[in-house]
mmCIF file with all atom_site columns, C-alpha atoms in Angstrom:
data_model
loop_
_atom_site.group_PDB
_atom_site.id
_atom_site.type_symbol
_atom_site.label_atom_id
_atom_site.label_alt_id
_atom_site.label_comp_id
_atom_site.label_asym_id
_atom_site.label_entity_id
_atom_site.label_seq_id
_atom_site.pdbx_PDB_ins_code
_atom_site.Cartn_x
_atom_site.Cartn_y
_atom_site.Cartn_z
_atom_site.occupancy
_atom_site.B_iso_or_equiv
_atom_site.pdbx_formal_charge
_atom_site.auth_seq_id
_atom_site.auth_comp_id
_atom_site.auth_asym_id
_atom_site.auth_atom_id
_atom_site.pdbx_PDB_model_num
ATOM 1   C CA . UNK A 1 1   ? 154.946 -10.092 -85.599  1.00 42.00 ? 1339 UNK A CA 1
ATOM 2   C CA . UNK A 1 2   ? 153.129 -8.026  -88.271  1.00 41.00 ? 1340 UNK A CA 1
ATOM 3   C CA . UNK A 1 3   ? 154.902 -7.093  -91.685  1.00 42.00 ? 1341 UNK A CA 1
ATOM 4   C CA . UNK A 1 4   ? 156.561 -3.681  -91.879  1.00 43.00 ? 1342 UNK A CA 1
ATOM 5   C CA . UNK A 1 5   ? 154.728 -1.493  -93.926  1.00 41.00 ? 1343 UNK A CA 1
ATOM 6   C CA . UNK A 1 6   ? 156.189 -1.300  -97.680  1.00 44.00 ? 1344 UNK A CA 1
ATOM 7   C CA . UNK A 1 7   ? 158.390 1.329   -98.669  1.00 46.00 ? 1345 UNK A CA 1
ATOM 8   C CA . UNK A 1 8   ? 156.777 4.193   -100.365 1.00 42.00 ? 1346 UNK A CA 1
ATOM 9   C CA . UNK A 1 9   ? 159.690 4.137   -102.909 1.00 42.00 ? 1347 UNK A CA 1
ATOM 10  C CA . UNK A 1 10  ? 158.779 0.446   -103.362 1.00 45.00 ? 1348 UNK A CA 1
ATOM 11  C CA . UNK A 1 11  ? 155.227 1.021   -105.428 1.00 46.00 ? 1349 UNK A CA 1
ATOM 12  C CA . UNK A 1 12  ? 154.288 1.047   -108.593 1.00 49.00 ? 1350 UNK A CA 1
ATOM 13  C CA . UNK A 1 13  ? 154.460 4.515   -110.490 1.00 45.00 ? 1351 UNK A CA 1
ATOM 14  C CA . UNK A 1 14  ? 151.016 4.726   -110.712 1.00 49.00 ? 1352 UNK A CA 1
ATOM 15  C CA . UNK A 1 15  ? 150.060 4.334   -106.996 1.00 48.00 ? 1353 UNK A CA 1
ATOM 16  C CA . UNK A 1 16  ? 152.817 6.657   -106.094 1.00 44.00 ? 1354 UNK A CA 1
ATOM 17  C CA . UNK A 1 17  ? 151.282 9.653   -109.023 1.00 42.00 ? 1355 UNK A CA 1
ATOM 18  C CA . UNK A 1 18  ? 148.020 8.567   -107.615 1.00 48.00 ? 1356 UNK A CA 1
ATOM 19  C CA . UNK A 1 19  ? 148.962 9.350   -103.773 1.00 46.00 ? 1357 UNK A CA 1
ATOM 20  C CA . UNK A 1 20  ? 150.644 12.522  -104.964 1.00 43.00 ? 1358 UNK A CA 1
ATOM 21  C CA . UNK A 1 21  ? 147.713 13.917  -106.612 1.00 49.00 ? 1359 UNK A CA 1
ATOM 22  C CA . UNK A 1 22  ? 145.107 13.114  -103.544 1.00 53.00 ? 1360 UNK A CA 1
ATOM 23  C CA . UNK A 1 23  ? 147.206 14.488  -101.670 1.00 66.00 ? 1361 UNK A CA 1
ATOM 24  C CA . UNK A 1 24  ? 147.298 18.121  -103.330 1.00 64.00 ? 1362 UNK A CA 1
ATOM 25  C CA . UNK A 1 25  ? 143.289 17.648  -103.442 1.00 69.00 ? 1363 UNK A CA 1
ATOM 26  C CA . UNK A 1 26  ? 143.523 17.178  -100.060 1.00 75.00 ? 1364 UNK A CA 1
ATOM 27  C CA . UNK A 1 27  ? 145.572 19.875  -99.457  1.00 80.00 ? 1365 UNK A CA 1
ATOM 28  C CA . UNK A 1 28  ? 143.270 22.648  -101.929 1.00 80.00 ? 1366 UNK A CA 1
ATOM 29  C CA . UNK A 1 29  ? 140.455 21.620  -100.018 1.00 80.00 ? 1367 UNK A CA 1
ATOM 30  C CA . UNK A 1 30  ? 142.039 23.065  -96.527  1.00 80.00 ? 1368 UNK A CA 1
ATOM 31  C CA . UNK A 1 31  ? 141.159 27.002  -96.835  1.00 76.00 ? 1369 UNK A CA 1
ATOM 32  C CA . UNK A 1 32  ? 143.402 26.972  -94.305  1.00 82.00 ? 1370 UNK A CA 1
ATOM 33  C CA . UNK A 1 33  ? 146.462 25.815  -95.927  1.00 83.00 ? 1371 UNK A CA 1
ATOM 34  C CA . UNK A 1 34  ? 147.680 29.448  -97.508  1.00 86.00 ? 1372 UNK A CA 1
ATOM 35  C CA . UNK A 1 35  ? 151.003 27.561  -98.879  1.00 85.00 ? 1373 UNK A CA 1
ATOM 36  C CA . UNK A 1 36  ? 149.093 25.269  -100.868 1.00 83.00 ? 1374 UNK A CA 1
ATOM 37  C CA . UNK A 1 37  ? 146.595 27.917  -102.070 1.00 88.00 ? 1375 UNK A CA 1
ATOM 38  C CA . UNK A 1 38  ? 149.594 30.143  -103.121 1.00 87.00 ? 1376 UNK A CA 1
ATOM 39  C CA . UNK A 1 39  ? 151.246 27.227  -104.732 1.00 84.00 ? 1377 UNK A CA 1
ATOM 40  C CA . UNK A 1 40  ? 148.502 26.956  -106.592 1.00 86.00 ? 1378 UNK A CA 1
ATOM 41  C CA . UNK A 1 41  ? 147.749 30.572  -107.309 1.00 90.00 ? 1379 UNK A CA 1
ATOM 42  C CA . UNK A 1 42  ? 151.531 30.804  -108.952 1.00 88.00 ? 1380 UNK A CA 1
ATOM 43  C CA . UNK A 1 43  ? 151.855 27.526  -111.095 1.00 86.00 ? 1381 UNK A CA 1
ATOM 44  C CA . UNK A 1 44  ? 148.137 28.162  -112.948 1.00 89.00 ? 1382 UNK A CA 1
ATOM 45  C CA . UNK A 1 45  ? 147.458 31.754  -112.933 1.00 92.00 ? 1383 UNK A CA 1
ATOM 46  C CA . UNK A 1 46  ? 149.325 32.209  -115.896 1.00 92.00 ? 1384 UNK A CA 1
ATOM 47  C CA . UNK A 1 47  ? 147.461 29.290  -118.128 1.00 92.00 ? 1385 UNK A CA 1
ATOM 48  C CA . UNK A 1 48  ? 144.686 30.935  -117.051 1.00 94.00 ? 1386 UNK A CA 1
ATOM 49  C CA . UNK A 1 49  ? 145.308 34.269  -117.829 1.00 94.00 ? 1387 UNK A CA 1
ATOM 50  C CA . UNK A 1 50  ? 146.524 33.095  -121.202 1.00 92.00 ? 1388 UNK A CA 1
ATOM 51  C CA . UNK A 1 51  ? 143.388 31.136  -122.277 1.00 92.00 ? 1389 UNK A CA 1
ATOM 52  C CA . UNK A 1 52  ? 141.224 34.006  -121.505 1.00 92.00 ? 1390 UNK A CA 1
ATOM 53  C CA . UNK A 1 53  ? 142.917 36.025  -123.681 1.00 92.00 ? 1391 UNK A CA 1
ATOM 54  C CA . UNK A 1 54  ? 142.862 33.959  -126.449 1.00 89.00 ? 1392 UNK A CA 1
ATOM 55  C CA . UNK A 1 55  ? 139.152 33.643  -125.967 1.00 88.00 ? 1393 UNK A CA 1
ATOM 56  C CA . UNK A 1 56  ? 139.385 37.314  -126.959 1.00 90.00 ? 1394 UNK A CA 1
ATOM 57  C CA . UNK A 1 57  ? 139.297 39.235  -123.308 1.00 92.00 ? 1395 UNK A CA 1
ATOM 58  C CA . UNK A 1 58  ? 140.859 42.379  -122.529 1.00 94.00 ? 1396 UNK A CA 1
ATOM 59  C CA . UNK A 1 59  ? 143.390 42.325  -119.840 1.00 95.00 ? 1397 UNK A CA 1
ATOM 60  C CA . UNK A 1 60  ? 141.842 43.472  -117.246 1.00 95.00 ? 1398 UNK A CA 1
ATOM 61  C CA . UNK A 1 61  ? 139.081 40.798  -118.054 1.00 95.00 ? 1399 UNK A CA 1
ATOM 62  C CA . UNK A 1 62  ? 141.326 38.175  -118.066 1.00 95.00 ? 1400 UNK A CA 1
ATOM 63  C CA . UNK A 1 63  ? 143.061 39.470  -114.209 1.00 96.00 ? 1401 UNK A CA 1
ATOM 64  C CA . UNK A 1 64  ? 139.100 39.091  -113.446 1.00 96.00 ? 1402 UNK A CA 1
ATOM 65  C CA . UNK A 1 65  ? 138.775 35.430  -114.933 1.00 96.00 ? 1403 UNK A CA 1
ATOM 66  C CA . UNK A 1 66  ? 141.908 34.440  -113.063 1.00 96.00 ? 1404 UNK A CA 1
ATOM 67  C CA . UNK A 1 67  ? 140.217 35.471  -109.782 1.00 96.00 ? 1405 UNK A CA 1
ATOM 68  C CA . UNK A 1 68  ? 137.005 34.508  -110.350 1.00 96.00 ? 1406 UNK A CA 1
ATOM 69  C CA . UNK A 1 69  ? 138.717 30.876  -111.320 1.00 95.00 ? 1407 UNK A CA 1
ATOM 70  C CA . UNK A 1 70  ? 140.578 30.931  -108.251 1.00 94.00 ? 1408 UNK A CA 1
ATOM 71  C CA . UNK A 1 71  ? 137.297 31.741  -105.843 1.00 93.00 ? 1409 UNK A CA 1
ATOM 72  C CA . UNK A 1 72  ? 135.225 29.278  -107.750 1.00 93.00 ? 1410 UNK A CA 1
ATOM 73  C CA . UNK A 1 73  ? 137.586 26.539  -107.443 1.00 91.00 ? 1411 UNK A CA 1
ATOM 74  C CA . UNK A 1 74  ? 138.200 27.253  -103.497 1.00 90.00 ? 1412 UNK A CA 1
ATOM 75  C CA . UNK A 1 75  ? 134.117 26.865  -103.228 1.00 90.00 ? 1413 UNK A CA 1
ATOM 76  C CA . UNK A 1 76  ? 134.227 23.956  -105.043 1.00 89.00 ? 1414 UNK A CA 1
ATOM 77  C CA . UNK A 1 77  ? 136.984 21.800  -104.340 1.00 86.00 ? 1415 UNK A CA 1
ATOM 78  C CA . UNK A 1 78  ? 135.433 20.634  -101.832 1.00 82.00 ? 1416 UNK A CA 1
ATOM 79  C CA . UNK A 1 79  ? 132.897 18.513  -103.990 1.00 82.00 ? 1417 UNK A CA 1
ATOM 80  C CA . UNK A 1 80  ? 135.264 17.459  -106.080 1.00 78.00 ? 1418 UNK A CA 1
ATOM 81  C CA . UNK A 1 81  ? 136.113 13.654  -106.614 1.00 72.00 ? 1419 UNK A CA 1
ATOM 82  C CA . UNK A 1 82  ? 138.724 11.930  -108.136 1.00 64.00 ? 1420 UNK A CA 1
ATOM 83  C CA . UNK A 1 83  ? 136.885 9.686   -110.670 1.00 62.00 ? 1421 UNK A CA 1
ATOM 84  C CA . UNK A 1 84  ? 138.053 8.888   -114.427 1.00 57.00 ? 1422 UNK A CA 1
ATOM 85  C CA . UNK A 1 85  ? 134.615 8.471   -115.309 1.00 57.00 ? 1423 UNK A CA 1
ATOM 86  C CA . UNK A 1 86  ? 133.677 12.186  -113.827 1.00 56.00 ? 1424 UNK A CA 1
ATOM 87  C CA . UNK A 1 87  ? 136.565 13.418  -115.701 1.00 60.00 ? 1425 UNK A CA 1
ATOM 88  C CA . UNK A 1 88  ? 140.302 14.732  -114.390 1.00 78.00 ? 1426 UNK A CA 1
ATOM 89  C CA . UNK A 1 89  ? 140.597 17.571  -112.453 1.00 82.00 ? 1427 UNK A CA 1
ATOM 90  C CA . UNK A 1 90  ? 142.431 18.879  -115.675 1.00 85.00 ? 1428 UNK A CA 1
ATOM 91  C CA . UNK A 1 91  ? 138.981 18.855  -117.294 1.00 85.00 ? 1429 UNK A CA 1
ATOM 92  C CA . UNK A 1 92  ? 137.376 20.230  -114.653 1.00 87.00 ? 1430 UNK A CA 1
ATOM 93  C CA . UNK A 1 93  ? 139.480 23.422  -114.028 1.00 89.00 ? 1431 UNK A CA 1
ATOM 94  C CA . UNK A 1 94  ? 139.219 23.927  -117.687 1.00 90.00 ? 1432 UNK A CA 1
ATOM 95  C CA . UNK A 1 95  ? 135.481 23.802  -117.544 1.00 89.00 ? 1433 UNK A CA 1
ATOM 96  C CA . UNK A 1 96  ? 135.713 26.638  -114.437 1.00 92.00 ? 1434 UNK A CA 1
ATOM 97  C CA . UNK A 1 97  ? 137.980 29.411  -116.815 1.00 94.00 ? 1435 UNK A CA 1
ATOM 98  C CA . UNK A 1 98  ? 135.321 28.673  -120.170 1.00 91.00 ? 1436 UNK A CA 1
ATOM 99  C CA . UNK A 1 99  ? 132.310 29.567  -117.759 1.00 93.00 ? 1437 UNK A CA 1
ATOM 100 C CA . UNK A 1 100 ? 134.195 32.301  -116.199 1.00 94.00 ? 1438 UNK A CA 1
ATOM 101 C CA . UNK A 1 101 ? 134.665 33.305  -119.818 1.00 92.00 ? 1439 UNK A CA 1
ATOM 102 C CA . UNK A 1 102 ? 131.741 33.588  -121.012 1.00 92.00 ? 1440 UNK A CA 1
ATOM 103 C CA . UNK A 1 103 ? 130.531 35.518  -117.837 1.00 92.00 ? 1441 UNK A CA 1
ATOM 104 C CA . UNK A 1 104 ? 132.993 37.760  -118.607 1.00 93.00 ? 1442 UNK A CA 1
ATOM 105 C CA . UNK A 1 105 ? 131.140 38.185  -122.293 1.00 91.00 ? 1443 UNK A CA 1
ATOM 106 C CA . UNK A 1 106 ? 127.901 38.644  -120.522 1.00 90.00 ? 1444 UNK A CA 1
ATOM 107 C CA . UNK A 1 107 ? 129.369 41.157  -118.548 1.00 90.00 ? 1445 UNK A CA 1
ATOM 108 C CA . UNK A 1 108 ? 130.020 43.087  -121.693 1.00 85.00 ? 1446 UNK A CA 1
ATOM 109 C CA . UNK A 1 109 ? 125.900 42.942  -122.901 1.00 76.00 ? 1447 UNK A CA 1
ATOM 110 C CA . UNK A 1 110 ? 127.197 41.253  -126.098 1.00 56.00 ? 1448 UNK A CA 1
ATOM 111 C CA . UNK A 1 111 ? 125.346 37.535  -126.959 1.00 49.00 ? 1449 UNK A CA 1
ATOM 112 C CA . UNK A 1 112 ? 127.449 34.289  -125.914 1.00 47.00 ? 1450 UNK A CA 1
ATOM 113 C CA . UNK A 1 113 ? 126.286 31.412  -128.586 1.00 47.00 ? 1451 UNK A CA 1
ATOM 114 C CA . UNK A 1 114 ? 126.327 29.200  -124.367 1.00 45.00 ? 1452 UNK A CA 1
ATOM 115 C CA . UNK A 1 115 ? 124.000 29.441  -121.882 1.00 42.00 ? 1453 UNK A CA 1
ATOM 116 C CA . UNK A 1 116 ? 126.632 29.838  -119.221 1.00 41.00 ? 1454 UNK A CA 1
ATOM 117 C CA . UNK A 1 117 ? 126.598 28.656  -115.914 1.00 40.00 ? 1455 UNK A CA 1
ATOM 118 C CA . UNK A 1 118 ? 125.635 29.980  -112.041 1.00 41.00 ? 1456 UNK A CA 1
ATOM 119 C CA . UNK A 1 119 ? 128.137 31.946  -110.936 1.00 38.00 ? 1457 UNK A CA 1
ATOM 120 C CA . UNK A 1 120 ? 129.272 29.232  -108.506 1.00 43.00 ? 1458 UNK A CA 1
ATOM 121 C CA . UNK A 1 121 ? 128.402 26.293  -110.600 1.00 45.00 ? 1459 UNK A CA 1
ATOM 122 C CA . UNK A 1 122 ? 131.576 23.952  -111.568 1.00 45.00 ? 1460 UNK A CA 1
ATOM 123 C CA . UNK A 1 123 ? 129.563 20.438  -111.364 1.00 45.00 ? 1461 UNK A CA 1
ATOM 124 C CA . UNK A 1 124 ? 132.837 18.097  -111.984 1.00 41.00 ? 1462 UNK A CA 1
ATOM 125 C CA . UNK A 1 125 ? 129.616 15.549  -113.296 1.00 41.00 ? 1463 UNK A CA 1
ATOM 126 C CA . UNK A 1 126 ? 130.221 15.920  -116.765 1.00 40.00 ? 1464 UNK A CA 1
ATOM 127 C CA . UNK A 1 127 ? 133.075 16.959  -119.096 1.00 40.00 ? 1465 UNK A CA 1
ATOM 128 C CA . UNK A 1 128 ? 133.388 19.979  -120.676 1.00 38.00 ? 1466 UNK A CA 1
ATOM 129 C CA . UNK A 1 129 ? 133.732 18.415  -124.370 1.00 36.00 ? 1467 UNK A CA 1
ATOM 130 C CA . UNK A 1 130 ? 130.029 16.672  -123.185 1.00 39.00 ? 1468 UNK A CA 1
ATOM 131 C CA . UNK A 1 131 ? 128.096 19.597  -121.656 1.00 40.00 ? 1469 UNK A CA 1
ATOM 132 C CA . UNK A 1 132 ? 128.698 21.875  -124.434 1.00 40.00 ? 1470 UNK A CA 1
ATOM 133 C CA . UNK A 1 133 ? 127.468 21.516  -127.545 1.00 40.00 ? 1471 UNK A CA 1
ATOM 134 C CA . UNK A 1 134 ? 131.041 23.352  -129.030 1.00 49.00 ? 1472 UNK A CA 1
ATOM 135 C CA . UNK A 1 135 ? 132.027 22.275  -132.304 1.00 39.00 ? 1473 UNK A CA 1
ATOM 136 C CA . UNK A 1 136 ? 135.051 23.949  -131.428 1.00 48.00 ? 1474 UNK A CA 1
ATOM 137 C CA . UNK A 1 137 ? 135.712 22.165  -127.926 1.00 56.00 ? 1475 UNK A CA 1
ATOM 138 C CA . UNK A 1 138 ? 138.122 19.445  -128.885 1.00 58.00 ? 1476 UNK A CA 1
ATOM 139 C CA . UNK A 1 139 ? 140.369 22.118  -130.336 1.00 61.00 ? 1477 UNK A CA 1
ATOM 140 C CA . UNK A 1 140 ? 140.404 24.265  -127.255 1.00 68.00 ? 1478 UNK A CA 1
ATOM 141 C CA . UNK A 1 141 ? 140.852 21.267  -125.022 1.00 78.00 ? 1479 UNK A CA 1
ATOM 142 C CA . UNK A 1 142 ? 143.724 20.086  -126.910 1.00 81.00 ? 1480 UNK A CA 1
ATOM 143 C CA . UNK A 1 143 ? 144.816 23.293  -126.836 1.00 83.00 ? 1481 UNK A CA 1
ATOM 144 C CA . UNK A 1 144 ? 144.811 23.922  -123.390 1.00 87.00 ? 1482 UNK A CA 1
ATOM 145 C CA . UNK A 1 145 ? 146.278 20.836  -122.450 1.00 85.00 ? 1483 UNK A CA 1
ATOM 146 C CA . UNK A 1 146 ? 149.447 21.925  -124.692 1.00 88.00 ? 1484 UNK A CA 1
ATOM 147 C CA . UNK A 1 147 ? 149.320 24.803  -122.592 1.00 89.00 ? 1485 UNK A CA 1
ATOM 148 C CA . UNK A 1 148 ? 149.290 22.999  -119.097 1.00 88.00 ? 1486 UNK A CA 1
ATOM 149 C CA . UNK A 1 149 ? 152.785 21.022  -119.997 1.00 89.00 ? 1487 UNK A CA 1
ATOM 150 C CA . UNK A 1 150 ? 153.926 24.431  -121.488 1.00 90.00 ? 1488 UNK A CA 1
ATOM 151 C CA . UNK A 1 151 ? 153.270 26.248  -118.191 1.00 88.00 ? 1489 UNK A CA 1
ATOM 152 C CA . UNK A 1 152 ? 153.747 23.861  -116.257 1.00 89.00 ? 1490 UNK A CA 1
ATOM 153 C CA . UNK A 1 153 ? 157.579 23.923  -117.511 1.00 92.00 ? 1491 UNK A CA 1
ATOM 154 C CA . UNK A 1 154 ? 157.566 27.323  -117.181 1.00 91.00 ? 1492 UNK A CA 1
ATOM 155 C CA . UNK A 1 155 ? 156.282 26.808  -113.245 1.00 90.00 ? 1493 UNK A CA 1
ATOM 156 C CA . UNK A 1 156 ? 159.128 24.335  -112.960 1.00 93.00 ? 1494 UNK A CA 1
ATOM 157 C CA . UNK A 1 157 ? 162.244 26.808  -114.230 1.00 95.00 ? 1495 UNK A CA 1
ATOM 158 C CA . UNK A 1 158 ? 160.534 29.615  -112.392 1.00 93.00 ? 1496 UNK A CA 1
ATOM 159 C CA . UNK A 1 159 ? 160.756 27.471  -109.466 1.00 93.00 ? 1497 UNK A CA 1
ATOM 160 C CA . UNK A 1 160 ? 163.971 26.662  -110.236 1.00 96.00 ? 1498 UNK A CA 1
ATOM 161 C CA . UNK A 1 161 ? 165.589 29.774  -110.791 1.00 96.00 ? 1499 UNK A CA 1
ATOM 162 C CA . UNK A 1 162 ? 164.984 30.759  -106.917 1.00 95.00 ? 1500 UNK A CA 1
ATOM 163 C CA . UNK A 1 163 ? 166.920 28.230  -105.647 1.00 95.00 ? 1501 UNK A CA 1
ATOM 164 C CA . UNK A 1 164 ? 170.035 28.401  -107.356 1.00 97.00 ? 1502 UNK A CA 1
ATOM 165 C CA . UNK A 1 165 ? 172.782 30.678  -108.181 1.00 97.00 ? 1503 UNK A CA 1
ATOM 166 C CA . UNK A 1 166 ? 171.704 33.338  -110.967 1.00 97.00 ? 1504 UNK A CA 1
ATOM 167 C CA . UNK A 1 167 ? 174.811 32.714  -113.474 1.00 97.00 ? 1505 UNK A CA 1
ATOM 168 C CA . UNK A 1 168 ? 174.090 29.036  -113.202 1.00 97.00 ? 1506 UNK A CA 1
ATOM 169 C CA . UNK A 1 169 ? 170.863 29.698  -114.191 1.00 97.00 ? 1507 UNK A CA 1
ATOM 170 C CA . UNK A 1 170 ? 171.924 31.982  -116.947 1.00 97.00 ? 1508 UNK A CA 1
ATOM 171 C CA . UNK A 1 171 ? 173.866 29.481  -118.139 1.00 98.00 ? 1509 UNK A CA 1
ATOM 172 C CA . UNK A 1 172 ? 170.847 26.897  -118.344 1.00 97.00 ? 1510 UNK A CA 1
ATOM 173 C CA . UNK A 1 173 ? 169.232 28.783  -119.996 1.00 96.00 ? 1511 UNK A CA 1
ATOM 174 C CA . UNK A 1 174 ? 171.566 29.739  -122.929 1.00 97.00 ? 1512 UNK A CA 1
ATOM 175 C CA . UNK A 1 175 ? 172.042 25.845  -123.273 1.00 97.00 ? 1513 UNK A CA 1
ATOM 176 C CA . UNK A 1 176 ? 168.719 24.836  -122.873 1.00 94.00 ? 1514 UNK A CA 1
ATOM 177 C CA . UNK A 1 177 ? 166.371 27.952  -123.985 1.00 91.00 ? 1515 UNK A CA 1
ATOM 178 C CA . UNK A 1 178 ? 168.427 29.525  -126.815 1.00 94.00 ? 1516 UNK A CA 1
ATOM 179 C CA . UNK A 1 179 ? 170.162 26.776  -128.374 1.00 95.00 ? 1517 UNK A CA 1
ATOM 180 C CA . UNK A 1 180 ? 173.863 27.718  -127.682 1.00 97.00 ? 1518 UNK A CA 1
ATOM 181 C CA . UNK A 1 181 ? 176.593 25.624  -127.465 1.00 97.00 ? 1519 UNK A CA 1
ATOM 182 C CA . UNK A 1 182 ? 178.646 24.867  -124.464 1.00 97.00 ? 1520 UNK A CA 1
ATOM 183 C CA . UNK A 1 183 ? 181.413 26.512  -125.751 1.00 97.00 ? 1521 UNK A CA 1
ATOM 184 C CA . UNK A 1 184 ? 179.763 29.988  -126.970 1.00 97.00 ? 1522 UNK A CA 1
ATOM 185 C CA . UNK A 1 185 ? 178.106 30.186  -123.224 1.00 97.00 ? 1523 UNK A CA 1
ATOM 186 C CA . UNK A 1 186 ? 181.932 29.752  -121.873 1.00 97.00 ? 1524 UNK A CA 1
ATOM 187 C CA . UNK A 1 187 ? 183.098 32.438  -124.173 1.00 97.00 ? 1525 UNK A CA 1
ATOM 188 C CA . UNK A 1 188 ? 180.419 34.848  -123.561 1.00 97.00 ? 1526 UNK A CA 1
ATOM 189 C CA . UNK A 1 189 ? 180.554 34.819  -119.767 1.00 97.00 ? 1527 UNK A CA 1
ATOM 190 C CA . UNK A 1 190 ? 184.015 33.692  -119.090 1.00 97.00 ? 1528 UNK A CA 1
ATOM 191 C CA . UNK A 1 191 ? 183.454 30.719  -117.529 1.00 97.00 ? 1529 UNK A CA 1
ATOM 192 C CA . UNK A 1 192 ? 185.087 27.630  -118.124 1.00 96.00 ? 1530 UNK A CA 1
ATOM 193 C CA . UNK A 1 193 ? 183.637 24.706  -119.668 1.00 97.00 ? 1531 UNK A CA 1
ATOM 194 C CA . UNK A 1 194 ? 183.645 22.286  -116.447 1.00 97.00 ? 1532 UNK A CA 1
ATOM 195 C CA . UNK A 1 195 ? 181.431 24.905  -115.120 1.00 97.00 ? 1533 UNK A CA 1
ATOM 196 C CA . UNK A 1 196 ? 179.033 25.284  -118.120 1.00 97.00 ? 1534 UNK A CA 1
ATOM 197 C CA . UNK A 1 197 ? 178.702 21.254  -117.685 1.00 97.00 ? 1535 UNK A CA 1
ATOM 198 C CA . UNK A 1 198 ? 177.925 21.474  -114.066 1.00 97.00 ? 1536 UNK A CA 1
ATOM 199 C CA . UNK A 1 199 ? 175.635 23.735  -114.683 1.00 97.00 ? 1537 UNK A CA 1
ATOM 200 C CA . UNK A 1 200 ? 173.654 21.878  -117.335 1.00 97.00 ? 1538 UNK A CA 1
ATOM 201 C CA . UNK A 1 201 ? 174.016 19.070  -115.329 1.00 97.00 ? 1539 UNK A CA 1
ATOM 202 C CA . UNK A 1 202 ? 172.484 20.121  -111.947 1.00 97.00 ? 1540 UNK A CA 1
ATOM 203 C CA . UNK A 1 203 ? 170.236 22.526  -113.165 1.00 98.00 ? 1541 UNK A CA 1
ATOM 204 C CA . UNK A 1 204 ? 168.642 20.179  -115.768 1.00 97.00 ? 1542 UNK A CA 1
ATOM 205 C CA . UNK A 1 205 ? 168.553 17.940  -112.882 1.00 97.00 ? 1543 UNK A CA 1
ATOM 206 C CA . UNK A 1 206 ? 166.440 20.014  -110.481 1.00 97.00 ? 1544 UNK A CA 1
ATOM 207 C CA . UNK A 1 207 ? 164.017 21.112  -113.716 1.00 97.00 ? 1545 UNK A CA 1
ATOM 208 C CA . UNK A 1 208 ? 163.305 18.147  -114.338 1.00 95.00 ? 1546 UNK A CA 1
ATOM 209 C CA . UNK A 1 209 ? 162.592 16.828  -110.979 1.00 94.00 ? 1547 UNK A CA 1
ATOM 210 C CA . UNK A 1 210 ? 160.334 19.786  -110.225 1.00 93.00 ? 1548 UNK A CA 1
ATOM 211 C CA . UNK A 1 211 ? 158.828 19.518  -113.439 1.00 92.00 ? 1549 UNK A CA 1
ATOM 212 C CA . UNK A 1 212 ? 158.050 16.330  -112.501 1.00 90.00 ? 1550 UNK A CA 1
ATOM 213 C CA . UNK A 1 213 ? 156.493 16.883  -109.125 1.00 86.00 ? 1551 UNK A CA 1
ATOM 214 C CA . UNK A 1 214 ? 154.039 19.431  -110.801 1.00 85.00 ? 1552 UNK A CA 1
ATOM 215 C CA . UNK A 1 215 ? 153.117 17.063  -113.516 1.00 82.00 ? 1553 UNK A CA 1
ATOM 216 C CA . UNK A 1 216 ? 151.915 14.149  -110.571 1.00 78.00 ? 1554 UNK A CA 1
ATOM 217 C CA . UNK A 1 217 ? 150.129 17.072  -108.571 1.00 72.00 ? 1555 UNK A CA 1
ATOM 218 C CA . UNK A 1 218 ? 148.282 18.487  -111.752 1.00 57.00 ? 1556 UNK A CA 1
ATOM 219 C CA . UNK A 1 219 ? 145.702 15.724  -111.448 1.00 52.00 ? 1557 UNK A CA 1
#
C-alpha cells in the first residue's frame, strides 16, 4: 500500500512560502483569473503610485505609471521565472515602475540621464541594481522595499477592516495606530474594557494572519 501523501501543514516553512508564491505566479499568469488580477491591482497600486511620485511625477503621471505597470506586467508574467539567480519578482516589478518612469519623463521632452527601455520590455534577466548604471539604485531599492512591508501592512488592515465590525476596528486602531491605552479607548467610546481586549485580540489576530499571507505571495 503506498504512503499517504504528507500533510501540507507538515513542511518546512520554506516549502510551504515557496508553494504559496508559485502559486500566485501561477495564478497572475491566467488573464483569465479577474480575482487574482484585482487582488493584485488593490494590494500594489498604491506602492506604485507612491514611488512614482517620489521620482518627481505629477499625479496624473503617476495614475499613468500605475497602469502602464499593471499592462506590462500582465504581458510579461508570462516569461517570468522564479530563479534567485534572475532576481525576485520583488526586483523585477520594481524594475517595471523605474522604466515606466522614465517613459513617463520622455513623455515630457525633458532628458532622462537612462536609456529606458521598449515599451514592453521587463527582461526579469538581470536586476535592476545591475542593468543600470544608478549610483543612486541601492537607495531606491532599499527604499522601495521599506515601502512593500509598509503597504503591504496597509493591504493587510485594509483587508481587514471589511471583514469585521467597524467599532472593533476603531478600536484597533486607537490601540494599535495611535498609541492609546486600553483604558482611554474604553472611555472614549463607552465600551468596556473586556471588549477593548477582544478587540485587540482578534483583530490583531486576523492582521497579522493576512499580513502574513501577503508577505508569502509577494514573491
Amino acid at each position: 500500500m503506498p504512503d499517504a501523501p504528507p500533510n501540507p501543514s507538515d513542511r518546512p516553512e520554506a516549502a510551504r512560502v515557496q508553494a504559496t508564491r508559485y502559486s500566485l505566479l501561477s495564478r497572475l499568469k491566467d488573464w483569465q483569473d479577474h480575482q487574482s488580477w484585482r487582488d493584485f491591482f488593490d494590494t500594489y497600486w498604491r506602492l506604485i503610485h507612491s514611488t512614482a511620485m517620489k521620482a518627481g511625477l505629477s499625479n496624473e503621471e503617476a495614475e499613468e505609471v500605475v497602469q502602464e505597470t499593471i499592462l506590462s506586467v500582465a504581458k510579461n508574467i508570462a516569461d517570468f521565472k522564479v530563479d534567485p539567480k534572475r532576481g525576485s519578482f520583488r526586483a523585477w516589478l520594481l524594475n517595471t515602475v523605474r522604466w515606466r518612469i522614465t517613459d513617463q519623463f520622455r513623455k515630457r521632452g525633458k532628458g532622462v540621464s537612462h536609456q529606458p527601455l521598449r515599451s514592453d520590455d521587463t527582461s526579469s534577466g538581470t536586476d535592476t541594481v545591475d542593468r543600470i548604471p544608478d549610483p543612486a539604485a541601492a537607495a531606491c531599492e532599499a527604499e522601495w522595499n521599506r515601502e512593500w512591508e509598509e503597504n503591504l501592512l496597509e493591504s493587510a488592515l485594509d483587508r481587514v477592516k471589511a471583514r469585521v465590525k467597524p467599532e472593533l476596528f476603531q478600536i484597533f486602531h486607537l490601540l494599535a495606530t495611535r498609541r492609546w491605552s486600553a483604558g482611554r479607548v474604553a472611555q472614549r467610546l463607552q465600551v468596556n474594557l473586556a471588549k477593548v481586549y477582544y478587540a485587540r485580540f482578534k483583530v490583531g489576530t486576523l492582521v497579522k494572519r493576512e499580513l502574513r499571507r501577503l508577505q508569502d505571495e509577494g514573491i
